[in-house]
Coordinates of C-alpha atoms and ligand atoms in Angstrom, one line a residue:
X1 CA -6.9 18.3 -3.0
X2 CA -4.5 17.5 -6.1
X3 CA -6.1 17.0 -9.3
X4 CA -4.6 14.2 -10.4
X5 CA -5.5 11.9 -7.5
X6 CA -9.0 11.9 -8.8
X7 CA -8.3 10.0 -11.7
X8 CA -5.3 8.1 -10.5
X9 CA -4.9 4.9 -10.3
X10 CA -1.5 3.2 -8.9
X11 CA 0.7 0.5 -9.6
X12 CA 2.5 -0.8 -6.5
X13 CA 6.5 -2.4 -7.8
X14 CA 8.3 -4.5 -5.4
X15 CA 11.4 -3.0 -7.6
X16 CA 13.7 -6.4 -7.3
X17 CA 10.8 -8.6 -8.7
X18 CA 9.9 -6.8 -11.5
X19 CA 12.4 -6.6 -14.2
X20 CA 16.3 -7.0 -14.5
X21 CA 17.4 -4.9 -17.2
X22 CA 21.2 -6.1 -16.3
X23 CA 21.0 -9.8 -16.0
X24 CA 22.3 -9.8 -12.1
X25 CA 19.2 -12.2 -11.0
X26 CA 17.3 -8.5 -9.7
X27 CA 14.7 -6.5 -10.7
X28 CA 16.1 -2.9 -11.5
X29 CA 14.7 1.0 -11.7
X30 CA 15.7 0.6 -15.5
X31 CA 13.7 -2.5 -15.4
X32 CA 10.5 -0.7 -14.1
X33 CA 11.2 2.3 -17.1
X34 CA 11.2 -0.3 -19.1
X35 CA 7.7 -1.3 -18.5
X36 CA 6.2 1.6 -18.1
X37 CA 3.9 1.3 -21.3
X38 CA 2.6 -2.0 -20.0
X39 CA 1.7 -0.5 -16.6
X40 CA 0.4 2.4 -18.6
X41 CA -1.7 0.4 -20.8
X42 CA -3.4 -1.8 -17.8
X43 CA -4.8 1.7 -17.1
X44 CA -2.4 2.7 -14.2
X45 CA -1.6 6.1 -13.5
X46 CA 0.9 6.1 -11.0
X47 CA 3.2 4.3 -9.3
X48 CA 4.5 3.6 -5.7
X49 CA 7.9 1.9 -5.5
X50 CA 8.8 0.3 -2.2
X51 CA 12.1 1.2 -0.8
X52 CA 14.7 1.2 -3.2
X53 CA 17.3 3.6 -1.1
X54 CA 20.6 1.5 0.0
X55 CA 20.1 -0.9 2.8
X56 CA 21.7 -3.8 4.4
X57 CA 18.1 -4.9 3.2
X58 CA 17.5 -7.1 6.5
X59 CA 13.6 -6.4 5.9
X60 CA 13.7 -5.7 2.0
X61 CA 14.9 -1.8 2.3
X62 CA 12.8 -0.5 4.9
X63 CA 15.9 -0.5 6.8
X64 CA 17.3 2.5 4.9
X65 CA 21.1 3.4 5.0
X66 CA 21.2 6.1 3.0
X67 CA 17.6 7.9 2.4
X68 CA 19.3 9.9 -0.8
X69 CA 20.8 7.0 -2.6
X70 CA 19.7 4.8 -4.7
X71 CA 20.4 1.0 -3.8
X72 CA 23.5 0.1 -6.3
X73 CA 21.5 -3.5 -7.0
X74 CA 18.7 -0.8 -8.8
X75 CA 21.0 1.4 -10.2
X76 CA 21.7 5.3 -9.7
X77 CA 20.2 8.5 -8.8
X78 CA 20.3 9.3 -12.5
X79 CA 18.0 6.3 -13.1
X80 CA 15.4 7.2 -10.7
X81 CA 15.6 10.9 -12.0
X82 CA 15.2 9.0 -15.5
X83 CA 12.6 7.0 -14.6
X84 CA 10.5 10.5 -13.1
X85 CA 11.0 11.7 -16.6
X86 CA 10.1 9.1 -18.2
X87 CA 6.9 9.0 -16.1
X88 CA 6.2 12.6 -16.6
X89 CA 6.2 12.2 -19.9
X90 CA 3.5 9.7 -19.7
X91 CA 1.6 11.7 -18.0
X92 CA 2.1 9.1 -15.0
X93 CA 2.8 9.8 -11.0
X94 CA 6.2 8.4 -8.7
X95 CA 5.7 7.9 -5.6
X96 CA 8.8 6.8 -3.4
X97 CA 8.4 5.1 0.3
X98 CA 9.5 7.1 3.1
X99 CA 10.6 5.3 5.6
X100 CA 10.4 8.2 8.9
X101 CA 10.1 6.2 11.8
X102 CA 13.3 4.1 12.2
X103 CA 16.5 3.9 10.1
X104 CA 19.1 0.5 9.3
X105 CA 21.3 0.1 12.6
X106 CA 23.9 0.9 9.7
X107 CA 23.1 4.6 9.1
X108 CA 25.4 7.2 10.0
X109 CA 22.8 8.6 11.9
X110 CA 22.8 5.8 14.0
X111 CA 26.5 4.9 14.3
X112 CA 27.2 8.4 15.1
X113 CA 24.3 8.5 17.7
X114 CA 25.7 5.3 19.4
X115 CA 29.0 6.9 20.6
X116 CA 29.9 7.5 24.4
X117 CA 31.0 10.7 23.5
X118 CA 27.7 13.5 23.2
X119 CA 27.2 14.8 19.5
X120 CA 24.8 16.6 17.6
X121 CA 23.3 13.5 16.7
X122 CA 22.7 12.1 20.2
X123 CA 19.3 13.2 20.4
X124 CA 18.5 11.4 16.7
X125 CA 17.3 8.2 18.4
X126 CA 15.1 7.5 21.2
X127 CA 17.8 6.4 24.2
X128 CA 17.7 5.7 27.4
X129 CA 20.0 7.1 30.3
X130 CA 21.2 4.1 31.5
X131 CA 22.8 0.6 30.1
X132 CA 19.8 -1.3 32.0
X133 CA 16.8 0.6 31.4
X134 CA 13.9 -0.7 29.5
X135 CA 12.1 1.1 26.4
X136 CA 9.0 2.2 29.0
X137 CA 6.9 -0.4 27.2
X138 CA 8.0 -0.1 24.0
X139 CA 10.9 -3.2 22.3
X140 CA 14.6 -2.1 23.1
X141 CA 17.8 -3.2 22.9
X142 CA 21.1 -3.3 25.0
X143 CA 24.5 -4.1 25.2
X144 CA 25.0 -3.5 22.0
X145 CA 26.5 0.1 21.9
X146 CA 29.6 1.9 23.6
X147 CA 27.0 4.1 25.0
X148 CA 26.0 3.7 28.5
X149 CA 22.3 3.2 27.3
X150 CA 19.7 0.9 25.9
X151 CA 17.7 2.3 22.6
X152 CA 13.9 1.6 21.8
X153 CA 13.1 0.0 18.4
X154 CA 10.3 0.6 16.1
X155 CA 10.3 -2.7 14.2
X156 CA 12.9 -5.4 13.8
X157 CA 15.9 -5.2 15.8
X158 CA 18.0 -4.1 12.9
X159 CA 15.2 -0.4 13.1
X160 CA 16.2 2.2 15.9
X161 CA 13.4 4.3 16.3
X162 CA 13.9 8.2 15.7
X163 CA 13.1 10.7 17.9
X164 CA 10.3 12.8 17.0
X165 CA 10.0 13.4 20.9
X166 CA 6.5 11.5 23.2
X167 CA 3.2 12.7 23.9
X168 CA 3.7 12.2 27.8
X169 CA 6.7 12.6 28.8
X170 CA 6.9 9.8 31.6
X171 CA 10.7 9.5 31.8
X172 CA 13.9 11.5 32.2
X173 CA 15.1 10.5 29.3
X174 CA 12.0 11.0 27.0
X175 CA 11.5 14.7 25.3
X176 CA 8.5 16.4 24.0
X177 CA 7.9 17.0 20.1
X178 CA 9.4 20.2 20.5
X179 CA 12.4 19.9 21.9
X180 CA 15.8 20.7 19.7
X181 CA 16.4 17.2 19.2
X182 CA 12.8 16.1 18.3
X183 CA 12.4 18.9 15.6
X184 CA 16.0 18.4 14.1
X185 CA 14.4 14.7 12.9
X186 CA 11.3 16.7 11.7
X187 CA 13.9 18.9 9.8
X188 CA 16.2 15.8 8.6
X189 CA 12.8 14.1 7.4
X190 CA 12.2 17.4 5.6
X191 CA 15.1 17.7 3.9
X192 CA 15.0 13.6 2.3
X193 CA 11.5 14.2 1.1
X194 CA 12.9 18.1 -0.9
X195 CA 15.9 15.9 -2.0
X196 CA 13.7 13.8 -3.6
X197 CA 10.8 16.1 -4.5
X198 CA 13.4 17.9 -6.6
X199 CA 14.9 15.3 -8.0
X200 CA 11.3 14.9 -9.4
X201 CA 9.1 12.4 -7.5
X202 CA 5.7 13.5 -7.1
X203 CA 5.4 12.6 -3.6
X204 CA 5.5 9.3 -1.1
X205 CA 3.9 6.5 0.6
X206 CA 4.7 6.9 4.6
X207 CA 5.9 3.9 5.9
X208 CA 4.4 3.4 9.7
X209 CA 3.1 6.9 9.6
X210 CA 1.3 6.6 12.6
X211 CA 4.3 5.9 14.9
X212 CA 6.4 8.8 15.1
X213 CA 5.5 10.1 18.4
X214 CA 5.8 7.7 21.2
X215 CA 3.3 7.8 24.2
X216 CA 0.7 9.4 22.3
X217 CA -2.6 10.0 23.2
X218 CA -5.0 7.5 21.9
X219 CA -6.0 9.8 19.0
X220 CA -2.4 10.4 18.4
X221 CA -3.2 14.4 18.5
X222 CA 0.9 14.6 18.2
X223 CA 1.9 12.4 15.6
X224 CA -0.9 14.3 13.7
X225 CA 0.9 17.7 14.7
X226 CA 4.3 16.4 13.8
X227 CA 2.8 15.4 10.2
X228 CA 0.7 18.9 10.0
X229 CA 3.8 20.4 10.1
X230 CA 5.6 18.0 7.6
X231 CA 2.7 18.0 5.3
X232 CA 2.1 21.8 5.2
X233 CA 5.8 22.0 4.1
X234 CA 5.4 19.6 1.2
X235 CA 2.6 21.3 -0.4
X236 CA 4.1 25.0 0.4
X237 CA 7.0 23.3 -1.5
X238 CA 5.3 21.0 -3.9
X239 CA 1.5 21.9 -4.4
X240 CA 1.2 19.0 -6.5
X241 CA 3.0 16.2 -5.0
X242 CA 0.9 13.9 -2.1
X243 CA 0.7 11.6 0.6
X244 CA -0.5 8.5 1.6
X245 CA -0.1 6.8 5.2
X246 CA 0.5 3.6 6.2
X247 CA -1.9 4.6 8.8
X248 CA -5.6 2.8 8.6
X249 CA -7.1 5.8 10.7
X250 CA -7.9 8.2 8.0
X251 CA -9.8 10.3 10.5
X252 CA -6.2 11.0 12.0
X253 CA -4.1 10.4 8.9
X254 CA -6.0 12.9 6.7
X255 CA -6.8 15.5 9.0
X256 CA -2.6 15.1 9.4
X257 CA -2.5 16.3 5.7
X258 CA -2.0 13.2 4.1
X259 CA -4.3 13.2 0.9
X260 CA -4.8 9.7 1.0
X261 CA -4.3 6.9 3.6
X262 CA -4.6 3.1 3.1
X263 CA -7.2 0.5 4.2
X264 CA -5.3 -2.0 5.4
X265 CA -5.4 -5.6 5.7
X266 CA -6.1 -6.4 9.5
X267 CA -6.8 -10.0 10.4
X268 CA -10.4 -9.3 11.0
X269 CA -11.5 -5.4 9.7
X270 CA -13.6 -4.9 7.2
X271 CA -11.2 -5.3 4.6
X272 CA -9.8 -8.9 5.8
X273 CA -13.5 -10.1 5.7
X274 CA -14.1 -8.6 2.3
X275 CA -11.1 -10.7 -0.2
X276 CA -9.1 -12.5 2.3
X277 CA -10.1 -13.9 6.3
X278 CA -7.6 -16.4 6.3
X279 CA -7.1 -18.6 9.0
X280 CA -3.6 -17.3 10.0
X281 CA -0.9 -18.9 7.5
X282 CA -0.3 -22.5 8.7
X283 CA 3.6 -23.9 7.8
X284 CA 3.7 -21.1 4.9
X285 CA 0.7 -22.1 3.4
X286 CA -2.4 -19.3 3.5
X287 CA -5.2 -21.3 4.9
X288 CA -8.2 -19.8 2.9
X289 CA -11.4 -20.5 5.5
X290 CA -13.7 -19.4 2.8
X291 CA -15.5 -16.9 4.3
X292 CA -14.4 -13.7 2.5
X293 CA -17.1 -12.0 1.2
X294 CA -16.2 -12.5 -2.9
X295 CA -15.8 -16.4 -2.0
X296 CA -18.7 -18.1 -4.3
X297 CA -19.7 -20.3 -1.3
X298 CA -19.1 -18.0 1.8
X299 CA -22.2 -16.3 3.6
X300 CA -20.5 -13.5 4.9
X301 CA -22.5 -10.4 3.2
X302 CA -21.1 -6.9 2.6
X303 CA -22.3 -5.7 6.0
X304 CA -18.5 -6.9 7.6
X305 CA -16.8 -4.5 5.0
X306 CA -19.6 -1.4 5.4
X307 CA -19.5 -1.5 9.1
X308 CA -15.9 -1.0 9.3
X309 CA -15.3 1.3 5.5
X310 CA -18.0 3.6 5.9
X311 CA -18.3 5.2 8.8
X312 CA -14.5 6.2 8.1
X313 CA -14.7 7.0 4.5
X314 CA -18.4 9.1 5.3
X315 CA -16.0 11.1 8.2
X316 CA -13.2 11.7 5.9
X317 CA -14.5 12.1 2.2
X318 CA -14.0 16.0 2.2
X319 CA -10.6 15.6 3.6
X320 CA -8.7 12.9 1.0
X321 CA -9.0 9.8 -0.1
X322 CA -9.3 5.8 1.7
X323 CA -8.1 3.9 -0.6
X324 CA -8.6 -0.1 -1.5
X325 CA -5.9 -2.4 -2.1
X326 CA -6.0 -5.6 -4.1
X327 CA -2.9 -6.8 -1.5
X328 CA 0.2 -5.5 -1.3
X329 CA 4.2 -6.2 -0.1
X330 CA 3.0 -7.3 3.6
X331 CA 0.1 -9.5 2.7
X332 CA -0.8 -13.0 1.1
X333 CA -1.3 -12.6 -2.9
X334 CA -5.8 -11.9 -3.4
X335 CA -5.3 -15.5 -5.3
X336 CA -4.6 -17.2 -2.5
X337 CA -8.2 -16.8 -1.1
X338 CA -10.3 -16.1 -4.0
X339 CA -10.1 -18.1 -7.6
X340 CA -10.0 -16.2 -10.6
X341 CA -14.1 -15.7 -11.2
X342 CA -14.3 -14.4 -7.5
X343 CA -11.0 -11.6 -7.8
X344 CA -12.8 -10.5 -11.3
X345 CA -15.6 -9.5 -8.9
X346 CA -13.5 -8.2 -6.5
X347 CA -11.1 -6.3 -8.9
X348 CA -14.9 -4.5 -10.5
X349 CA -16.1 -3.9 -6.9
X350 CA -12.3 -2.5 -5.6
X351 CA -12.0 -0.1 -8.7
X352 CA -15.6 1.2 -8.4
X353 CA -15.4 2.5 -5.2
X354 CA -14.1 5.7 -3.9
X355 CA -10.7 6.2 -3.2
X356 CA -7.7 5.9 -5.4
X357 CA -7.4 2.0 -6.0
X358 CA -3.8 0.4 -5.6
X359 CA -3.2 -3.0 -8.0
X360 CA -0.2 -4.8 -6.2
X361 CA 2.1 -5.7 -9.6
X362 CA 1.1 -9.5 -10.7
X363 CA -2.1 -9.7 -9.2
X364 CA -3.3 -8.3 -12.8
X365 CA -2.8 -11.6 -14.2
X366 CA -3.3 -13.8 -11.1
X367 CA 0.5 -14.4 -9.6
X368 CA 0.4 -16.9 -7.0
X369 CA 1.4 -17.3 -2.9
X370 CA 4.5 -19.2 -3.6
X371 CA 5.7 -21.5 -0.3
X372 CA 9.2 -20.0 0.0
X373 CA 11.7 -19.6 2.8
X374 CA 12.0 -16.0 4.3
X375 CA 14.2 -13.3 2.0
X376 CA 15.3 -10.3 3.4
X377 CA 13.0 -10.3 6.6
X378 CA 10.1 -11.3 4.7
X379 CA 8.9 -14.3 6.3
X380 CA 5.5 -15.1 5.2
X381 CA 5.4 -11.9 3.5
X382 CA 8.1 -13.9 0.8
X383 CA 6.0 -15.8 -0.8
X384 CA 3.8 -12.7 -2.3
X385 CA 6.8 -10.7 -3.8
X386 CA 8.3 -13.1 -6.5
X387 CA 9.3 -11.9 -9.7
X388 CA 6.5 -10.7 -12.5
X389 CA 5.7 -13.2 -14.9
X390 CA 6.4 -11.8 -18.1
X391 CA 6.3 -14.2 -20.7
X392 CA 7.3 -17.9 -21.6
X393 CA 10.9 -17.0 -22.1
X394 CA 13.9 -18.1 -19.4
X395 CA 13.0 -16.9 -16.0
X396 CA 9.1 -15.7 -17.1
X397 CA 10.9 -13.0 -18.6
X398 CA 12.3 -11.3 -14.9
X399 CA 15.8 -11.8 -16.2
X400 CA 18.4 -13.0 -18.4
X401 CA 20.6 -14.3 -15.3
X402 CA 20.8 -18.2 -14.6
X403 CA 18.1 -19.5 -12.4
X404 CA 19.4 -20.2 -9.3
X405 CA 20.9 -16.5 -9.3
X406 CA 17.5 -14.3 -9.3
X407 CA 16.5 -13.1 -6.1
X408 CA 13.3 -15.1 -5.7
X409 CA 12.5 -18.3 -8.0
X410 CA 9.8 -17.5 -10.2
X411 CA 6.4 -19.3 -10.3
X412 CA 7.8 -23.3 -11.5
X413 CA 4.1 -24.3 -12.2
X414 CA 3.7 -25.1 -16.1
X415 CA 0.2 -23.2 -15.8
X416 CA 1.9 -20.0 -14.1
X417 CA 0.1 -17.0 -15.8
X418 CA 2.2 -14.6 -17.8
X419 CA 1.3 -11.2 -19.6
X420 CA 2.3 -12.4 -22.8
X421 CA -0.1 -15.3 -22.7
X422 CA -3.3 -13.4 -21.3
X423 CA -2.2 -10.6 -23.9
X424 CA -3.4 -12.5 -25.9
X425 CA -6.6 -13.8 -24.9
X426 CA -9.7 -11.1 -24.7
X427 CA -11.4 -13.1 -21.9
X428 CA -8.0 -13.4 -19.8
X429 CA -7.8 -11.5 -16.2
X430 CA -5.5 -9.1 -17.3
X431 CA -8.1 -7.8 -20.0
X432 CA -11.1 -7.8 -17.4
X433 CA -8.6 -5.5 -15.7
X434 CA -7.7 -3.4 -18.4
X435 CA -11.7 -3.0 -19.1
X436 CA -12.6 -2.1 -15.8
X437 CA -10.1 0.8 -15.1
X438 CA -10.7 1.8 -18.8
X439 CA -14.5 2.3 -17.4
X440 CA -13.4 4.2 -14.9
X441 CA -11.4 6.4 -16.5
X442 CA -13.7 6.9 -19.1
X443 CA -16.4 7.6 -16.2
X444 CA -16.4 10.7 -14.5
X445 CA -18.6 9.3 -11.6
X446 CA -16.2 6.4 -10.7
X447 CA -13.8 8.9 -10.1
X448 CA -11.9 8.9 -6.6
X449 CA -13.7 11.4 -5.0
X450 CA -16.9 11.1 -7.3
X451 CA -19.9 10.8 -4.3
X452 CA -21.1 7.7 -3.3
X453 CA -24.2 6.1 -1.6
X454 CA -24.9 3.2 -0.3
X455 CA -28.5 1.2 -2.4
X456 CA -28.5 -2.0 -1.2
X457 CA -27.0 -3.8 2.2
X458 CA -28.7 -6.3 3.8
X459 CA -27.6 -8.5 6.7
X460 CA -27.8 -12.2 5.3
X461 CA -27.9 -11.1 1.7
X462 CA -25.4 -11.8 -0.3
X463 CA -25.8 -8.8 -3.1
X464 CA -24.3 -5.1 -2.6
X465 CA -25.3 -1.9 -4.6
X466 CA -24.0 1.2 -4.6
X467 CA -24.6 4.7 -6.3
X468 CA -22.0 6.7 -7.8
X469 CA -21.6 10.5 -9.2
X470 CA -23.6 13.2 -9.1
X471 CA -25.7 16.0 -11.1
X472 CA -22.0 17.2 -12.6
X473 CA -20.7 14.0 -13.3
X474 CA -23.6 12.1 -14.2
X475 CA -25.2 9.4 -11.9
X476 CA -24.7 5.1 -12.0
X477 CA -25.7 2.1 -10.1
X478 CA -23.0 -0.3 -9.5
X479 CA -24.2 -4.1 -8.5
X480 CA -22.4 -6.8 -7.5
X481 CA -23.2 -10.4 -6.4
X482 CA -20.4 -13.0 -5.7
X483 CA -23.0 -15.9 -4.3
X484 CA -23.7 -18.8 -6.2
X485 CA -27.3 -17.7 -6.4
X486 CA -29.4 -15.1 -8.2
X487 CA -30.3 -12.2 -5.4
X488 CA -33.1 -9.7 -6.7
X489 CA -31.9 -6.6 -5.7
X490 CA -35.2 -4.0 -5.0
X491 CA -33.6 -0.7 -6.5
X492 CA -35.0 3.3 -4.8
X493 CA -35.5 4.2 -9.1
X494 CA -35.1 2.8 -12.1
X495 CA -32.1 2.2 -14.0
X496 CA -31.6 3.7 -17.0
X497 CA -31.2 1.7 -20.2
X498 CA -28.3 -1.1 -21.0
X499 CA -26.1 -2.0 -18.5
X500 CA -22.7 0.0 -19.1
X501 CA -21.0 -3.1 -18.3
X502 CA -21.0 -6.8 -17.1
X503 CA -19.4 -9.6 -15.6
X504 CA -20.4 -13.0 -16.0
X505 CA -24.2 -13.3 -16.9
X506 CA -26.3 -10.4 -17.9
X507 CA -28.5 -9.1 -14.9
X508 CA -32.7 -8.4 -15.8
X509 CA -34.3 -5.5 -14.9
X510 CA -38.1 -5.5 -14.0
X511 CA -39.4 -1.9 -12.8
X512 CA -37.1 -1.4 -10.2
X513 CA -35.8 -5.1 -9.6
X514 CA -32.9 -5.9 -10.8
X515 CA -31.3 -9.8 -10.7
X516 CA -28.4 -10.3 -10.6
X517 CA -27.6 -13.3 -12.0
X518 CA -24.7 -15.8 -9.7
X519 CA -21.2 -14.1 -9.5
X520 CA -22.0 -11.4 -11.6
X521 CA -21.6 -7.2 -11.7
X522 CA -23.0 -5.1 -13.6
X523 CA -23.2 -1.1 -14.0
X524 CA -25.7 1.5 -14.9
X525 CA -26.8 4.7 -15.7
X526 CA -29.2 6.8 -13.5
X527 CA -31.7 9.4 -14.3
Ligands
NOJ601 C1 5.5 -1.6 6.9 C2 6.1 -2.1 5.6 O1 5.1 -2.2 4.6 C3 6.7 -3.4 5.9 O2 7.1 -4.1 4.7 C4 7.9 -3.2 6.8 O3 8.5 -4.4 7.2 C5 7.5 -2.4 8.0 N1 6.6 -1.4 7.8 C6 8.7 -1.8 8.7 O4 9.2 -0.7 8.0
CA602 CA1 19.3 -6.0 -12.3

C-alpha cells in the first residue's frame, strides 16, 4: 500500500462553505488554497473535496454535468491545478469525489442517450425497451424522454444510473459487465479519473462505489471486478495516488483495490452506537437519545462498536485501511450528540485507532447542527454543511458578501465557536485537536496501519483499552473512559512510566491496574 496513507490524515471541505476568496456569498477552490496552512497546522495531511465539477447542483454537485470542469461558482481548472500545487508543496494529499454511478439528467451523456434515434451513447444509461416498463426493482422514470423507454435511477430523480452492465441478467434489456456498452462506461470512468490524475490530484473518494453493477450477487463479486479493473489501471498509471469507497464493506471494497474504504454512519452499526444513535431527526432537530457510547451518562459500552469494527478491520488489515470519521457531508454535526468534554474523548479515541482518520471541516472547533431549510437536495443533511467559522469579523470570516447573499447563513449564536477565538486559548477544542494528531504523527505506533489489539472490552463496562505498534515501532496502551465514574481497568503487563498524554484527570497505575479517572484518556508506553 502507498506510503503516505500511513501517516495521513484528511481534511474533508464542503468547498462552498469554506472560504469565499471573491465575495459572491460562496466558498471557493481559492478559498480552500488559501487555508491550507490552517488545515496544515491542525495536523491534516490531506484533503478530500466534495464534488466541485459543474452541476445543476440539485444534490450539492453529486449530480455532475461536466466530470472535467470545474464548477464556475469555484473557479477554474487552473485553480484546482493551483490548488494541487500548492498542496504538493506542502507536502499534503488532494483527493477529488468521483461521482461513477449516475450523472446530472443535464449531461451530454445523458441528453444524447435520451434520443429516439440509436447513438453511440445509447448504451451509457441503464434503459428499458419499452415506454412502460419498470426498473426490475430498482427506482425509474418515464415519460420524460423522446425515447420509447423508461430509465432506472441510482439516487434522486435528477441521477440516471450508468451502465456498468448486471450480475444476472434477468431482462432483455439488461447486459452483462462485459458487453461493449458496459465497458465503454468503465473506459469513460477511466478517462475522468487520468484527466484529473494528470492534472495532479492524488487520487479520489468514490461516491456510491458499491453500486455500479446492478443485480449483483450479494457479495457484489462484479462490482468488485469492475473496480479491480478500474483500480489496477490507476495504480499502473498512478502508483501513488489512492482510493477510498463510499462502500462500508471493506471485505469487498478493499479486496476491489480501493486502499481505504469508509465506516459509515448507519443508524444502528457500530459506528452510530459509538458518537451518535440518534433518535431519527424529528422536525430538523437531531434528537440525541443519549446512548452513544462517548455520552457521560449512556451505558452503552464499547462492545456495540467492537462487534461491528473488528471483525471487519481484523479481515481486512493486510489489504488497506477502515477508516473513522468524526461525521461528514451526509450526517448530523458529532456536536449534535456529544458536548464538547465527550467529542475530546471521541476525537483521542477516533485518531488512535487504525485507519486513516477523516475530521469533517468545523467539527475542529465544535460547529453546530444548524435547523435550516433544505439547499441543493440537502434536506437534513443542510444543516451540517454551513460555512466555517473563521473569526469575529462579518459573516465569521466565510465572506466578504452581504449576509443574506452567502449560500448558507452562518452560525447567528453570539457563542458560535471560531478559529480565531479558540487560537487563542490552549485549553480550546481546536488545540486538544491539534495535540492529539501531533501525537500521532509524532508516534510511529498510532500510525494507520500500525498493529492493533484489543486489552480491555467488557460487556457492561464502560472503559476500552487498546494496544498499539509493535517491536519496530515501539509498543503503547491507549485507555479511554467516557462514564461519569472511575473504571479500574486490570491491564495483561505493566505500563511503562508517565503517561504520554491525557485528557481530563490523570489516571493511577497500581501493578497492572490502571483507573481511569471519569471522562478521561490517557496513553502509554509498553515494554
Ligand atoms: C453519497 C453522497 O455522500 C451524498 O451526499 C449524495 O447525495 C449521494 N451519494 C448521491 O450521490
Ligand atoms: Ca466565492
Amino acid at each position: 500500500m502507498t506510503d503516505w496513507l500511513n501517516d495521513a490524515v484528511f481534511y474533508e471541505i464542503y468547498p462552498q462553505s469554506f472560504l469565499d476568496s471573491n465575495a459572491d456569498g460562496i466558498g471557493d477552490i481559492p478559498g480552500i488554497t488559501q487555508k491550507l496552512d490552517y488545515v496544515k497546522g491542525l495536523g491534516c495531511n490531506a484533503l478530500w473535496l466534495n464534488p466541485c465539477f459543474d452541476s445543476p447542483f440539485k444534490d450539492a454537485g453529486y449530480d455532475v454535468r461536466d466530470y472535467k470542469k470545474v464548477a464556475a461558482r469555484y473557479g477554474t481548472n487552473d485553480d484546482l491545478k493551483a490548488l494541487f500545487a500548492a498542496a504538493h508543496a506542502r507536502s499534503m494529499h488532494v483527493l477529488l469525489d468521483l461521482v461513477p454511478g449516475h450523472t446530472s439528467e443535464e449531461h451530454a451523456w445523458f441528453r444524447e442517450s435520451a434520443r429516439p434515434e440509436k447513438n453511440a451513447l445509447s448504451g451509457r444509461y441503464i434503459w428499458t425497451d419499452s415506454w412502460i416498463e419498470n426498473g426490475d426493482g430498482m427506482p425509474f422514470i418515464g415519460g420524460e424522454a423522446e425515447r420509447c423507454a423508461t430509465y432506472v435511477l441510482n439516487f434522486f430523480k435528477c441521477q440516471p444510473a450508468l451502465n456498468y452492465g448486471y450480475g444476472e441478467c434477468r431482462r432483455r434489456w439488461q447486459q452483462p459487465i462485459d458487453s461493449p456498452d458496459a465497458l465503454a462506461t468503465r473506459d469513460a470512468v477511466w478517462d475522468i479519473m487520468r484527466f484529473w490524475l494528470d492534472a495532479g490530484c492524488d487520487g479520489f473518494r468514490v461516491d456510491m462505489a458499491d453500486s455500479l453493477v446492478k443485480n449483483d450477487t450479494p457479495d457484489k463479486a462484479y462490482t468488485v471486478k469492475v473496480w479491480r479493473d478500474l483500480t489496477a489501471r490507476l495504480k499502473a498509471h498512478s502508483p501513488e495516488a489512492v482510493m477510498v469507497s463510499e462502500w462500508n464493506h471493506p471485505t469487498q471494497s478493499l479486496r476491489a483495490g480501493f486502499d481505504m474504504d469508509f465506516m459509515l454512519d448507519w443508524q444502528g452499526n457500530g459506528y452510530s452506537w459509538l458518537v451518535r444513535n440518534y433518535d431519527g431527526v424529528t422536525e430538523g432537530e437531531p434528537k440525541n437519545i443519549g446512548k452513544a457510547y462517548f455520552c457521560k451518562h449512556s451505558t452503552t459500552d464499547i462492545t456495540k462498536f467492537l462487534d461491528d469494527w473488528l471483525p471487519s478491520y481484523e479481515a481486512t488489515r493486510a489489504d488497506g485501511l477502515y477508516c473513522l470519521i468524526t461525521g461528514n457531508h451526509d450526517t448530523l454535526r458529532i456536536s449534535a450528540g456529544l458536548d464538547e468534554a465527550e467529542r475530546r474523548l471521541a476525537f483521542a479515541t477516533l485518531f488512535t485507532l487504525p485507519g486513516a482518520p477523516f475530521l469533517y471541516y468545523g467539527d475542529e472547533i465544535g460547529m453546530r447542527y444548524q435547523k435550516l431549510p433544505t439547499k441543493e437536495g440537502g434536506y437534513n443533511r443542510t444543516g451540517s454543511r454551513t460555512p466555517m467559522q473563521w473569526d469575529a469579523t462579518a459573516n465569521l470570516g466565510f465572506s466578504a458578501a452581504a449576509a443574506e447573499k452567502l449560500y448558507l447563513p452562518v452560525d447567528p449564536a453570539p457563542d458560535a465557536p471560531t478559529v480565531a477565538a479558540q487560537e487563542r486559548d490552549p485549553r480550546s477544542l481546536l488545540n486538544t485537536v491539534r495535540a492529539i494528531l501531533a501525537l500521532r504523527h509524532g508516534t510511529p505506533a498510532l500510525g494507520a496501519r500500525a498493529p492493533f489489539a484489543v486489552e480491555y472490552a467488557q460487556k457492561g463496562r464502560r472503559a476500552f483499552a487498546w494496544r498499539r505498534g509493535d517491536e519496530a515501532t515501539g509498543r503503547l496502551l491507549c485507555a479511554v473512559n467516557p462514564g461519569a465514574e472511575a473504571c479500574d481497568v486490570p491491564l495483561s503487563a505493566a505500563v511503562q512510566g508517565a503517561p504520554l498524554f491525557t485528557l481530563g484527570d490523570a489516571p493511577a497505575v497500581r501493578g497492572t491496574t490502571l483507573t481511569l479517572p471519569a471522562q478521561s484518556f490517557a496513553v502509554f508506553a509498553l515494554a
